[in-house]
């Protein structure tokens, strides 16, 4: 599949007459084809285990940047910087160690945006693996309507539907941006990065590279569309808006949509208040800038419309919280995910309520009318703890190597949440060890940590395969 996807930047390099890059992309395609064509003869399994699905996706996210680093090195980048750009692209993060991208070729700019686009779809496929065998609301997002096929067939049908949804959303976004910008090349670069909540830009100034406020809002709204669970688009189209969102099994996702909108508005409003207090712009400009930056952080798109390094500590801390939360489950966004946060807050509320109940009272945790299963509660709490652990350990390494504590924490959360906003620490002069650490953080964040742990777990590779009946 990666060989097929690499045909796009190969074609772009030919169109732009950048034949040296064409040769590099051709080498990648030939090498991938050499190793994968013999595998096509293997029979397709009728069933897959959850750990097998997670392992396949994890390997895809690790191997793809390694292969794509080679053509990126054609721009004069070192292997480490090329690897960083590739990891940042495929994990849809948007951090960059480059001093400028405006001196890079058109093929390079397209390739980064293209990698973010298919990396964004890859995380939706990962969500299928994570949801296998989970609660009914999750299975309704994966299973074909009215069907009862095996997990392989189910996943294949789900992937086809998500590809269609993703394609329609991308096409709509590109059409709107092209109409606003009048330049298809810019619309393509911003559009592919926005719908994948990636954040790469053909301009060093990110959103400020766009001339109008309408264009900036169009990019952020497209990113917001990518941060909404993609399966909901299909269910709304198939069943209608009211029936899909009033379905008992999917009511939690209606709550997630409302929370996403509310958190974006409130979070952006608080940032606007801080910007107004800063006094650098009028209230109207601060309000617009605050909302843009707030939704950019919450959707994990990572487009910037101002210099993040110049923000006061309180604004940076607030942005860190929004970046950690992220968008919806089954979307292209990163972070912990809003639904998991809602479940965690519900558990905290339940813990408080139980202090006022008699010991023999039974008070089961519920969200949106559904009883939360113990297995999903354990998984959510584990993911939140692991996310925090990864952030803290990475932050300690940054601090030990002399980086400013607050800015270092911001950078680590941005990488682990696959956001891409930066205080300026990430750049050409960043210590090589910290560049590698951020690459690991981006992969852990995009794979939601569990998939990478499953890949590294010895019993994933050694032991008997479970028997299906």
XYZ file of C-alpha atoms in Angstrom, residues 58-288:
231
model
C 2.260 -0.096 14.566
C 4.718 -1.539 12.049
C 3.151 0.534 9.283
C 3.620 3.757 11.245
C 7.239 2.864 12.077
C 8.389 1.539 8.699
C 6.720 4.207 6.557
C 8.827 7.113 7.926
C 12.002 5.066 7.526
C 11.298 4.520 3.837
C 10.071 8.065 3.207
C 13.163 9.593 4.815
C 15.204 8.691 1.723
C 13.386 10.994 -0.747
C 13.223 13.776 1.860
C 17.018 13.640 2.140
C 17.081 14.773 -1.491
C 16.351 18.283 -0.139
C 19.721 18.342 1.618
C 18.406 17.137 4.973
C 20.419 14.874 7.250
C 18.954 11.422 7.910
C 17.819 12.447 11.398
C 16.073 15.612 10.198
C 14.493 13.733 7.283
C 13.305 11.017 9.668
C 11.896 13.673 12.009
C 9.947 15.301 9.149
C 8.636 11.926 7.980
C 7.569 10.828 11.478
C 5.964 14.214 12.102
C 4.107 13.955 8.799
C 2.841 10.385 9.064
C 1.819 10.818 12.706
C 0.005 14.032 11.646
C 1.896 16.083 14.226
C 3.373 18.987 12.279
C 6.492 19.697 14.331
C 9.524 20.520 12.204
C 13.248 20.916 12.803
C 13.695 22.980 9.636
C 14.597 26.649 9.881
C 12.408 27.376 6.847
C 10.263 25.458 4.355
C 9.868 28.309 1.880
C 13.140 27.396 0.161
C 12.055 23.779 -0.335
C 10.759 22.267 -3.550
C 7.076 22.010 -4.398
C 7.392 18.226 -4.341
C 8.706 18.368 -0.773
C 5.790 20.515 0.397
C 3.262 18.280 -1.331
C 4.881 15.093 -0.003
C 4.688 16.320 3.605
C 1.014 17.219 3.256
C 0.300 13.941 1.432
C 1.960 11.877 4.175
C -0.149 13.681 6.750
C -3.265 12.915 4.728
C -2.749 9.160 4.584
C -1.363 9.141 8.124
C -4.651 10.668 9.258
C -6.634 7.885 7.630
C -4.281 5.342 9.197
C -5.263 6.378 12.710
C -8.907 5.711 11.885
C -7.919 2.187 10.878
C -6.025 1.894 14.168
C -9.212 2.776 16.009
C -10.817 -0.328 14.474
C -8.154 -2.504 16.075
C -8.532 -0.787 19.421
C -12.312 -1.152 19.327
C -12.364 -4.864 18.473
C -14.234 -6.724 21.146
C -15.177 -3.572 23.069
C -18.521 -2.106 24.106
C -21.590 -1.958 21.889
C -21.237 1.715 20.958
C -17.766 1.024 19.634
C -18.809 -2.094 17.755
C -21.675 -0.209 16.088
C -19.061 2.155 14.671
C -17.153 -0.786 13.208
C -19.701 -3.411 12.211
C -21.500 -3.183 8.876
C -25.104 -2.125 9.313
C -27.210 -5.234 9.397
C -24.159 -7.475 9.005
C -22.416 -10.056 11.168
C -19.221 -10.811 9.306
C -15.877 -11.785 10.806
C -13.526 -9.134 12.064
C -11.390 -9.114 8.918
C -14.429 -8.598 6.681
C -15.835 -6.094 9.148
C -12.609 -4.117 9.262
C -12.348 -4.160 5.467
C -15.900 -2.855 5.072
C -15.271 -0.225 7.733
C -12.036 0.885 6.041
C -13.836 1.282 2.690
C -16.550 3.405 4.282
C -14.008 5.560 6.101
C -12.025 6.045 2.895
C -15.171 7.324 1.185
C -16.025 9.635 4.103
C -12.450 10.881 4.292
C -12.325 11.401 0.549
C -15.591 13.359 0.475
C -14.531 15.511 3.420
C -11.160 16.152 1.747
C -12.744 16.984 -1.605
C -15.207 19.378 -0.019
C -12.434 21.088 1.926
C -10.180 21.448 -1.114
C -13.024 22.934 -3.161
C -13.808 25.531 -0.468
C -10.150 26.467 0.056
C -9.508 26.687 -3.681
C -12.512 28.990 -4.058
C -11.254 31.218 -1.228
C -7.531 31.217 -2.017
C -7.700 31.056 -5.799
C -4.513 28.979 -5.770
C -4.908 25.207 -6.043
C -1.369 24.462 -4.841
C -1.869 26.316 -1.548
C -5.372 24.898 -1.176
C -3.976 21.382 -1.626
C -1.196 21.843 0.934
C -3.414 23.426 3.578
C -6.383 21.172 2.808
C -4.565 17.848 3.098
C -2.911 18.956 6.333
C -6.132 20.364 7.801
C -8.453 17.405 7.222
C -5.830 15.101 8.730
C -5.383 17.532 11.656
C -1.701 17.556 10.689
C -0.723 21.219 10.655
C 2.077 21.331 8.087
C 2.019 24.528 6.054
C 3.781 25.704 2.884
C 4.511 28.944 4.760
C 6.876 29.497 7.682
C 4.117 31.598 9.255
C 1.517 28.784 9.223
C -1.965 30.358 9.180
C -0.488 33.840 8.911
C 0.714 32.787 5.469
C -2.934 33.120 4.408
C -4.051 36.625 3.494
C -7.583 36.661 4.907
C -9.302 35.700 8.138
C -11.912 33.786 6.120
C -9.194 31.520 4.690
C -7.783 30.862 8.174
C -11.193 29.964 9.533
C -11.844 27.694 6.531
C -8.666 25.745 7.385
C -9.595 25.428 11.074
C -13.180 24.401 10.301
C -11.869 21.699 7.988
C -9.605 20.523 10.824
C -12.646 20.508 13.118
C -14.405 18.299 10.580
C -11.481 15.864 10.740
C -11.590 15.875 14.565
C -15.180 14.563 14.559
C -15.457 10.728 14.565
C -15.510 9.808 10.868
C -17.893 6.840 11.315
C -20.552 9.280 12.499
C -20.603 10.927 9.072
C -21.466 7.571 7.508
C -24.095 6.752 10.126
C -25.686 10.184 9.771
C -25.779 9.779 5.978
C -27.157 6.246 6.234
C -29.674 6.742 9.053
C -30.249 10.468 9.211
C -28.951 12.984 11.746
C -31.700 12.554 14.322
C -31.793 8.769 14.270
C -27.998 8.440 14.400
C -27.531 10.796 17.349
C -30.570 9.585 19.305
C -29.556 5.935 18.958
C -29.015 4.634 22.473
C -25.743 2.971 21.534
C -24.370 6.151 19.977
C -25.647 8.749 22.434
C -22.191 9.057 23.975
C -20.832 10.321 20.651
C -23.510 13.005 20.542
C -22.237 14.061 23.959
C -18.698 13.993 22.564
C -19.664 16.324 19.704
C -21.272 18.775 22.109
C -18.241 18.642 24.394
C -15.883 19.240 21.464
C -17.786 22.358 20.435
C -18.172 23.656 23.987
C -14.538 23.075 24.935
C -13.353 24.769 21.765
C -15.521 27.831 22.381
C -14.756 28.099 26.093
C -11.066 27.310 25.667
C -10.739 29.738 22.780
C -12.646 32.366 24.751
C -10.238 32.088 27.680
C -7.281 32.411 25.318
C -8.949 35.472 23.775
C -9.324 36.980 27.258
C -5.635 36.387 27.958
C -4.640 37.883 24.601
C -6.817 40.936 25.252
C -5.238 41.344 28.691
C -1.867 41.146 26.977
C -2.921 44.243 25.030
C -1.270 43.346 21.728
C -4.484 43.660 19.697
C -8.071 44.883 19.843
C -10.750 42.772 21.540
C -12.191 41.675 18.181
C -8.781 40.551 16.935
C -7.983 38.836 20.245
C -11.333 37.024 20.148
C -10.724 35.712 16.631
